[in-house]
Short mmCIF file of C-alpha atoms and ligand atoms in Angstrom, two decimals:
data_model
loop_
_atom_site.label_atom_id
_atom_site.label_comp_id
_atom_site.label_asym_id
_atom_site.label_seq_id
_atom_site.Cartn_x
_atom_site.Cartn_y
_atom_site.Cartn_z
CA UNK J 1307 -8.43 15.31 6.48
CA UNK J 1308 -6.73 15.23 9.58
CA UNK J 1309 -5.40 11.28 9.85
CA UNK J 1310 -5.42 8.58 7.13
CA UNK J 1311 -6.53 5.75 8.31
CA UNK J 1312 -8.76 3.66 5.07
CA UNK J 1313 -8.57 4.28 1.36
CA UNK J 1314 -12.69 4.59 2.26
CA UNK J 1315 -12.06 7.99 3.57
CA UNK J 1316 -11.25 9.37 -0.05
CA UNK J 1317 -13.90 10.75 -2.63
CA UNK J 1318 -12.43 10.91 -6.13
CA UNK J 1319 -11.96 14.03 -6.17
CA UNK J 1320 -9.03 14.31 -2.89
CA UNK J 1321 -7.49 10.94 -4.23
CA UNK J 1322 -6.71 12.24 -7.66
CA UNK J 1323 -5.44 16.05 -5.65
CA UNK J 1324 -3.11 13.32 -3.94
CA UNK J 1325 -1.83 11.81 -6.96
CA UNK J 1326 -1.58 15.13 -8.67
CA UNK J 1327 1.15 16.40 -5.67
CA UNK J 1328 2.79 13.39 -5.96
CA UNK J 1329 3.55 14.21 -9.69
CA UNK J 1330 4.99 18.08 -8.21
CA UNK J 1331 6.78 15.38 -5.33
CA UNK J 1332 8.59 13.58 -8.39
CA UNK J 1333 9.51 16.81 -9.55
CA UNK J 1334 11.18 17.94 -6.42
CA UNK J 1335 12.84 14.77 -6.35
CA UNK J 1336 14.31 15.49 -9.55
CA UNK J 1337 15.67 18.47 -8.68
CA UNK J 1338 19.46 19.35 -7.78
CA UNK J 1339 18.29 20.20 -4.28
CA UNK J 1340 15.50 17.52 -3.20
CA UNK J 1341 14.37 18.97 -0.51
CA UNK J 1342 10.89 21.28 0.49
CA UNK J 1343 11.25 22.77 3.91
CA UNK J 1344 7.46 22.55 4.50
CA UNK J 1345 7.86 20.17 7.79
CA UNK J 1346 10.69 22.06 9.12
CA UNK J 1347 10.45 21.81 12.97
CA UNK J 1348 8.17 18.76 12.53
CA UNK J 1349 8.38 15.10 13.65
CA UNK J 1350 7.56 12.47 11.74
CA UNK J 1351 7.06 9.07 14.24
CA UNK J 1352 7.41 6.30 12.23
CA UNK J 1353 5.90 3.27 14.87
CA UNK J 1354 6.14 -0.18 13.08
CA UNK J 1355 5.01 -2.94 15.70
CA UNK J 1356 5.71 -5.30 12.49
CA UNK J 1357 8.27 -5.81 10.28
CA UNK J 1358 8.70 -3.86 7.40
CA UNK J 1359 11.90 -2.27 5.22
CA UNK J 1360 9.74 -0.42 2.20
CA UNK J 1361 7.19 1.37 4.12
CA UNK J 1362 9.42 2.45 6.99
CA UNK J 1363 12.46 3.16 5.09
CA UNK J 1364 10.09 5.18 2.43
CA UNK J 1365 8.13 6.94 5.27
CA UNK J 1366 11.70 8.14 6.35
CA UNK J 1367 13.02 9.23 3.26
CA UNK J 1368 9.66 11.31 2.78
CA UNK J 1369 9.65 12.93 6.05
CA UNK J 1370 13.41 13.99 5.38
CA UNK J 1371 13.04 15.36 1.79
CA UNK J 1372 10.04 17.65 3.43
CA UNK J 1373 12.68 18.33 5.74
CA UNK J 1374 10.94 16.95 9.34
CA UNK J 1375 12.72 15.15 12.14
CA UNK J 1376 12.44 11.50 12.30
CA UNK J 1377 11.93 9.07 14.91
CA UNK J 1378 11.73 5.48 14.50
CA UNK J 1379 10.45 3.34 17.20
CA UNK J 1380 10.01 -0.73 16.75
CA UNK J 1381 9.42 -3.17 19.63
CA UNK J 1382 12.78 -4.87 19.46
CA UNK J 1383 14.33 -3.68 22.40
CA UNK J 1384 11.72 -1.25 23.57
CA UNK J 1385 9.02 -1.20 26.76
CA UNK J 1386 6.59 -3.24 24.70
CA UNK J 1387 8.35 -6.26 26.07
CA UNK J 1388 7.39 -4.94 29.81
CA UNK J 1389 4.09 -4.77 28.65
CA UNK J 1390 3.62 -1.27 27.92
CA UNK J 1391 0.30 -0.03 26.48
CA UNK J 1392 0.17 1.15 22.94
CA UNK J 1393 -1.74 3.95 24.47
CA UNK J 1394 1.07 4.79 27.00
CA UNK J 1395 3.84 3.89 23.98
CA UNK J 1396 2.17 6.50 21.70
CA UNK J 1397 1.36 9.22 24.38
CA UNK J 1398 5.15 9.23 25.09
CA UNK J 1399 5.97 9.28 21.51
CA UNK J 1400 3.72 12.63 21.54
CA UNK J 1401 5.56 13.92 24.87
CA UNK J 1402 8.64 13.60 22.96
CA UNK J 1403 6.89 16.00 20.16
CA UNK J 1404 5.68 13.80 17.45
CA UNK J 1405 2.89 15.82 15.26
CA UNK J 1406 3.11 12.77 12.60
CA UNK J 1407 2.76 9.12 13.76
CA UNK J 1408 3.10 6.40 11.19
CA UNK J 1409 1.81 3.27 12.86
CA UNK J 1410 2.13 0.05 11.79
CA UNK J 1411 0.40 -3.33 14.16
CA UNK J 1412 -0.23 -6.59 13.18
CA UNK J 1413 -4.41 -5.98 14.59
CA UNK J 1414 -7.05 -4.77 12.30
CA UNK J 1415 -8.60 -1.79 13.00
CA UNK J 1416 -5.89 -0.33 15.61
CA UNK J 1417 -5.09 2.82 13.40
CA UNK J 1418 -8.91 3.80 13.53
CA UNK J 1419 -9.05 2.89 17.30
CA UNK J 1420 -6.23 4.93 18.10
CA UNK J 1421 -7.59 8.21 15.57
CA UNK J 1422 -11.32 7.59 16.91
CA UNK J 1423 -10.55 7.84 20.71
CA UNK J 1424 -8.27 11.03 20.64
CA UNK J 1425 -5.14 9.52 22.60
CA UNK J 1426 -2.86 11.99 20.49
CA UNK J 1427 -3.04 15.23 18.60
CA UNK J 1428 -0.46 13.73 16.23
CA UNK J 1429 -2.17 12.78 13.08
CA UNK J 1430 -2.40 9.47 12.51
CA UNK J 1431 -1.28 7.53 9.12
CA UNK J 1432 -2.19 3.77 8.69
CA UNK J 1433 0.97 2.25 7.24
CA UNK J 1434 -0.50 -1.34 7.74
CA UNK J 1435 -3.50 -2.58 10.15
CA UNK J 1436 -3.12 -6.36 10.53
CA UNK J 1437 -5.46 -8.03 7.70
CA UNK J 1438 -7.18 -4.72 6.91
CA UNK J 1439 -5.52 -1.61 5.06
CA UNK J 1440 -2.64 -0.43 4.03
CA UNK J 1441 -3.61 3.21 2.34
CA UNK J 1442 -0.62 4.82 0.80
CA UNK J 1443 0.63 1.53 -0.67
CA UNK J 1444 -2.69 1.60 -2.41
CA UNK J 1445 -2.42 5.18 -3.42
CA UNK J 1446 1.12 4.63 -4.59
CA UNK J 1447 0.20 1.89 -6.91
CA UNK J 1448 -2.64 4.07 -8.38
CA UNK J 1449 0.18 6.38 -8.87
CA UNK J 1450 2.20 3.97 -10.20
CA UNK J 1451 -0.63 2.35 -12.69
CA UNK J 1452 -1.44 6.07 -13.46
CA UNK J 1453 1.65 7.60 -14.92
CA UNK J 1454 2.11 4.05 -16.72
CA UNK J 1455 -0.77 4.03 -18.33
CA UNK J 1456 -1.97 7.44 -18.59
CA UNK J 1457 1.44 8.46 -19.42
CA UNK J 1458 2.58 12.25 -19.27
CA UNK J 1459 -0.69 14.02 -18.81
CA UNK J 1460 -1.76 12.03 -16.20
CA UNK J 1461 -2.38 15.02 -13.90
CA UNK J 1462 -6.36 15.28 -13.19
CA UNK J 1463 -6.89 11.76 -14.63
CA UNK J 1464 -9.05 9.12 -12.70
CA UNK J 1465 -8.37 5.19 -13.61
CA UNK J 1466 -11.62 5.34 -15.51
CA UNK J 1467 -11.90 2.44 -18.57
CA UNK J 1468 -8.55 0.36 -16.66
CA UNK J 1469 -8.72 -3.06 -15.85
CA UNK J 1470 -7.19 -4.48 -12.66
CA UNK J 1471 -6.70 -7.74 -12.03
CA UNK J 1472 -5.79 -8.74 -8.05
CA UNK J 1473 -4.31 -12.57 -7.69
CA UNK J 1474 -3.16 -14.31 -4.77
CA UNK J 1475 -3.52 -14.41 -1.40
CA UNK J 1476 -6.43 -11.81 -0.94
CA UNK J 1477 -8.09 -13.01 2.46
CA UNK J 1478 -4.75 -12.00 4.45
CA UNK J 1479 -3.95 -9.07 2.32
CA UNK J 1480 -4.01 -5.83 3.58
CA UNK J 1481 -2.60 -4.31 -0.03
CA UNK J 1482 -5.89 -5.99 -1.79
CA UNK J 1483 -8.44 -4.47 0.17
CA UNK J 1484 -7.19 -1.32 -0.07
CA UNK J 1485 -6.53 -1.34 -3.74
CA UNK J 1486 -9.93 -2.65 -4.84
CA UNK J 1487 -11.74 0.40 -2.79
CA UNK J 1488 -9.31 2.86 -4.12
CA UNK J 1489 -9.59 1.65 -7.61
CA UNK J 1490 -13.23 1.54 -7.55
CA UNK J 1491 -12.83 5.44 -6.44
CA UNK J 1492 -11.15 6.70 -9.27
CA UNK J 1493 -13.37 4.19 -12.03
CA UNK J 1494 -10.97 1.30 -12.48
CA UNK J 1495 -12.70 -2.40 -12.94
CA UNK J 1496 -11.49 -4.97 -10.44
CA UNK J 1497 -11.10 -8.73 -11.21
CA UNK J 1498 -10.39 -10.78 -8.19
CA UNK J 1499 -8.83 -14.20 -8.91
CA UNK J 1500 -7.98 -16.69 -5.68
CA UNK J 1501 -8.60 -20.23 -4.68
CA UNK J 1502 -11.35 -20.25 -2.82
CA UNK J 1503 -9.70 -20.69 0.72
CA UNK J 1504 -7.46 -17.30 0.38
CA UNK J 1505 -11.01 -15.18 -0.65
CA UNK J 1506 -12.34 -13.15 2.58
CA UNK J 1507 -15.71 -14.34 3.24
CA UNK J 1508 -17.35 -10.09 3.04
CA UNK J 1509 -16.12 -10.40 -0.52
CA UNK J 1510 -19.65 -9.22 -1.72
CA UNK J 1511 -18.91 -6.02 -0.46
CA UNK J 1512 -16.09 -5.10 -2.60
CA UNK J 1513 -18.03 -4.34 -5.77
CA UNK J 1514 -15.14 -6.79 -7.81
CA UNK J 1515 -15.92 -9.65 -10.21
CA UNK J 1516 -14.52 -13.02 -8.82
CA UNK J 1517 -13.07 -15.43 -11.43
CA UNK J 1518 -12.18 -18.80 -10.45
CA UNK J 1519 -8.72 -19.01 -12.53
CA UNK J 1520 -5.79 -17.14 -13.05
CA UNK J 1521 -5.63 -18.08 -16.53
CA UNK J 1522 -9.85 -16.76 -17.25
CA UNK J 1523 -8.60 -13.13 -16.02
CA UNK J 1524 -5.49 -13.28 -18.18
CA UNK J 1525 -8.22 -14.16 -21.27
CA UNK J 1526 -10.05 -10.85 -20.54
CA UNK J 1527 -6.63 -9.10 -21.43
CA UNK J 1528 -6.25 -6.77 -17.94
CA UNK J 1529 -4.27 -3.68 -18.17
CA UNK J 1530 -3.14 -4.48 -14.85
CA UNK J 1531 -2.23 -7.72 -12.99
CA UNK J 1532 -1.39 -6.71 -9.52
CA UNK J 1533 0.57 -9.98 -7.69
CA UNK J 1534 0.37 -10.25 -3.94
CA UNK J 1535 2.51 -12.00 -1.48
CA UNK J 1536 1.29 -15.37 0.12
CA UNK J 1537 1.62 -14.40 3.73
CA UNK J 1538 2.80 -17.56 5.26
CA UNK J 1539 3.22 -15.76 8.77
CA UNK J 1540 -0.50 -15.06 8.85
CA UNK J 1541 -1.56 -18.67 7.77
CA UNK J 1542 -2.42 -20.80 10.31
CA UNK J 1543 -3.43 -23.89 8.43
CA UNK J 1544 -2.86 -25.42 4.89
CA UNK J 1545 -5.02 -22.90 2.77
CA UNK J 1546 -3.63 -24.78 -0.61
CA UNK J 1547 -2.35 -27.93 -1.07
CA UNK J 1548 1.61 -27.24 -2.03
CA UNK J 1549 3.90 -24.53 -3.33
CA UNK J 1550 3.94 -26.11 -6.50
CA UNK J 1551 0.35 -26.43 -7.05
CA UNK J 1552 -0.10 -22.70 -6.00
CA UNK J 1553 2.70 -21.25 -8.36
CA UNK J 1554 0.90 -23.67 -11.63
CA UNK J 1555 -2.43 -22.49 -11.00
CA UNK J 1556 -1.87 -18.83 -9.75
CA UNK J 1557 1.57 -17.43 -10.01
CA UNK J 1558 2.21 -14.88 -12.90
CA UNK J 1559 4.67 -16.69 -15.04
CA UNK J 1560 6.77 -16.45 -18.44
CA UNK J 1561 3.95 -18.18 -20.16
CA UNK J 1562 1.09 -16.12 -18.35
CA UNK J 1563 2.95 -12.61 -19.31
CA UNK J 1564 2.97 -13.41 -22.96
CA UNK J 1565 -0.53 -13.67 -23.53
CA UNK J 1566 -1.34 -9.95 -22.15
CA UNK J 1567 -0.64 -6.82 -24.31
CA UNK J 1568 2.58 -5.65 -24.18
CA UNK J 1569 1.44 -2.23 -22.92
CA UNK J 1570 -0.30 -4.10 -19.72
CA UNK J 1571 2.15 -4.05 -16.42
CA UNK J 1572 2.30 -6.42 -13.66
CA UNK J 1573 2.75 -5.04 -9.93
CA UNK J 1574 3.78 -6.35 -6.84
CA UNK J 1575 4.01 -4.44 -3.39
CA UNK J 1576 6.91 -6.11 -2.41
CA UNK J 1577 8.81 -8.06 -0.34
CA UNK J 1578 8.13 -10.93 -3.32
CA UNK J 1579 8.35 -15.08 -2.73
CA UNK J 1580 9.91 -15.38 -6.26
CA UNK J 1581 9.06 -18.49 -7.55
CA UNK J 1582 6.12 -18.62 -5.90
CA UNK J 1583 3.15 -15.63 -6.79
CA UNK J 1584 5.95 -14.13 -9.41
CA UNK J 1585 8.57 -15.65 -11.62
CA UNK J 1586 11.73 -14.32 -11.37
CA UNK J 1587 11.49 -13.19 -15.21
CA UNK J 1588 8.16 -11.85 -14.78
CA UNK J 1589 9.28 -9.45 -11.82
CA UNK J 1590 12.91 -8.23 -13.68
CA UNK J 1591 10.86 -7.62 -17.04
CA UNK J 1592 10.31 -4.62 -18.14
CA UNK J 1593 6.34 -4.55 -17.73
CA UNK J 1594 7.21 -5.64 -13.85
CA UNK J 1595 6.44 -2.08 -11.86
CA UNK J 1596 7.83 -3.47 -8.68
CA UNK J 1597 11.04 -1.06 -7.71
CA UNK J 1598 8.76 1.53 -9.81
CA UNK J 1599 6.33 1.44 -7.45
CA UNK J 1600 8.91 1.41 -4.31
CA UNK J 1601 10.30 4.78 -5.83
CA UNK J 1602 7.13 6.44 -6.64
CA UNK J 1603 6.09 5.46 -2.77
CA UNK J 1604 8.44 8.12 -1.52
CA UNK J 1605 6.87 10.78 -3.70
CA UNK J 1606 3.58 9.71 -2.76
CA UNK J 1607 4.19 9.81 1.12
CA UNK J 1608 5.30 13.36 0.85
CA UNK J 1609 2.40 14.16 -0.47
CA UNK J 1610 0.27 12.50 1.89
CA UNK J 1611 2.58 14.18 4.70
CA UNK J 1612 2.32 17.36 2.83
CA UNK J 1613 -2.31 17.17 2.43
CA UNK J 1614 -2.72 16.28 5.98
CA UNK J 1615 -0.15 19.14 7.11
CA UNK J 1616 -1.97 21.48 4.95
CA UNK J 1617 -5.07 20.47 6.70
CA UNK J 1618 -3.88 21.23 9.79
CA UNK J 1619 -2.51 25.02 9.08
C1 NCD R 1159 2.97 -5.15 2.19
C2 NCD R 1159 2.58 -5.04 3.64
O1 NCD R 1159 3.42 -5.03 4.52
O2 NCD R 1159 1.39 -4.95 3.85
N1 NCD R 1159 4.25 -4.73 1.91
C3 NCD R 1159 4.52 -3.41 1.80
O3 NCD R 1159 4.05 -2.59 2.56
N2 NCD R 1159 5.31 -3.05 0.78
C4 NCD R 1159 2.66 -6.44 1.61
C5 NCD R 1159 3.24 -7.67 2.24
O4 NCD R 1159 3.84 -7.68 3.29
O5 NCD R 1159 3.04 -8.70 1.61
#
């Protein structure tokens, strides 16, 4: 694999090889000296053209503890304003001796554009195309639900017999759509639960059940309720009526959390409207993965730096 672009590119076999370096990544991590020195003389591009402080800041941290030079380029203040090309932005990126570019763009589909029509050597990692995927935050919360749930023997272990239940504002998120085709990868069962106006209309396609309440998935008893942020910057009209009305119906709260097993965990990628898809309670309890899954990221991108750099030796 030379880029990573979709969570679509992974059988189950290479996903759970990913997950099982992130588990030797933790390790190093662990370690009085956290450092591997297998990117030494390598640069790591990190190219956000959106906002972000988790993926960038864990992308960075990764690249470092494998010991690779970092760059970070966002458009404040850059040539983007002149109207530079992302073509021309990311050729001179390369010039400059990027191998790795981590791209992040508020289009769909740019990351495959720019892997399918060659204009770098670099390999290419998706950290976020518009609407569409967002790969290694899926793989780190596979990671995440993994060692939870599997506990310490998790190496070698698909998400076979787990149930995952993905709330919220689906249609805009990127974090959904990869999750629900990794999870189907490694065997997990994947609930979708949204008002109507915040489901993507190719929703067939995902191989999930659809359940029109919050409260009917929380009756099945999920292992796994996996929150997402409303993404008000994406919405362009009133896709439900108030706040209020979309906290009652589909935020996880107090009440919500009480009726699932105590061994089930509740995720959210982070950054989180509290009050609004999550309680405040519900995301500082101690079934709430949320800064789990923000440490475990930074294992899980060196490993994803470390595969695709081992595919290119
Ligand atoms: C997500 C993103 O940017 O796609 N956040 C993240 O990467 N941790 C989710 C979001 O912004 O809601």
């Amino acid at each position: 694999m030379k880029h990573l672009i979709s969570t679509r590119d992974f059988t189950t076999d290479t996903a759970i090889a990913i997950l099982d370096t992130a588990i030797d990544m933790v390790d190093v991590r662990s370690r009085d000296v956290k450092k591997l020195p297998t990117l030494r003389g390598k640069t790591v591009a990190n190219v956000f053209f959106e906002d972000s402080t988790r993926t960038r800041l864990s992308f960075e941290a990764a690249a470092l503890a494998l010991s690779a030079d970092v760059t970070t380029f966002t458009t404040q203040g850059s040539s983007v304003s002149k109207g530079e090309s992302l073509k021309d932005t990311l050729q001179t990126l390369e010039a400059m001796g990027a191998d790795f570019i981590v791209l992040r763009h508020s289009h769909s589909g740019v990351a495959t554009t720019v892997a399918n029509n060659n204009w770098v050597d670099a390999h290419i990692i998706n950290a976020g195309d518009g609407t569409h995927e967002h790969p290694t935050q899926a793989l780190l919360d596979a990671f995440t639900i993994r060692s939870r749930l599997r506990g310490d023997d998790a190496r070698g272990k698909d998400l076979a017999g787990i149930s995952v239940v993905i709330v919220g504002d689906i249609l805009h998120s990127r974090v959904a759509r990869s999750n629900a085709l990794l999870l189907k990868t490694l065997g997990a069962t994947v609930t979708l639960a949204a008002p109507r106006t915040l489901l993507p209309r190719e929703i067939e396609g995902w191989d999930a059940t659809v359940v029109s309440t919050l409260d009917e998935a929380i009756e099945t008893k999920p292992d796994v309720v996996m929150t997402l942020r409303v993404q008000k910057e994406r919405m362009t009209s009133g896709f439900f009526p108030s706040e209020s009305e979309f906290s009652a119906l589909w935020g996880m709260n107090h009440s919500r959390l009480s009726r699932l097993p105590s061994t089930s965990i509740v995720m959210h990628p982070g950054p989180m409207n509290r009050g609004l898809e999550i309680s405040g309670s519900v995301a500082d309890s101690p079934q709430s993965t949320v800064t789990e899954q923000v440490a475990n990221g930074v294992a899980l991108r060196m490993a994803v730096l470390y595969t695709l750099m081992g595919d290119s030796r």
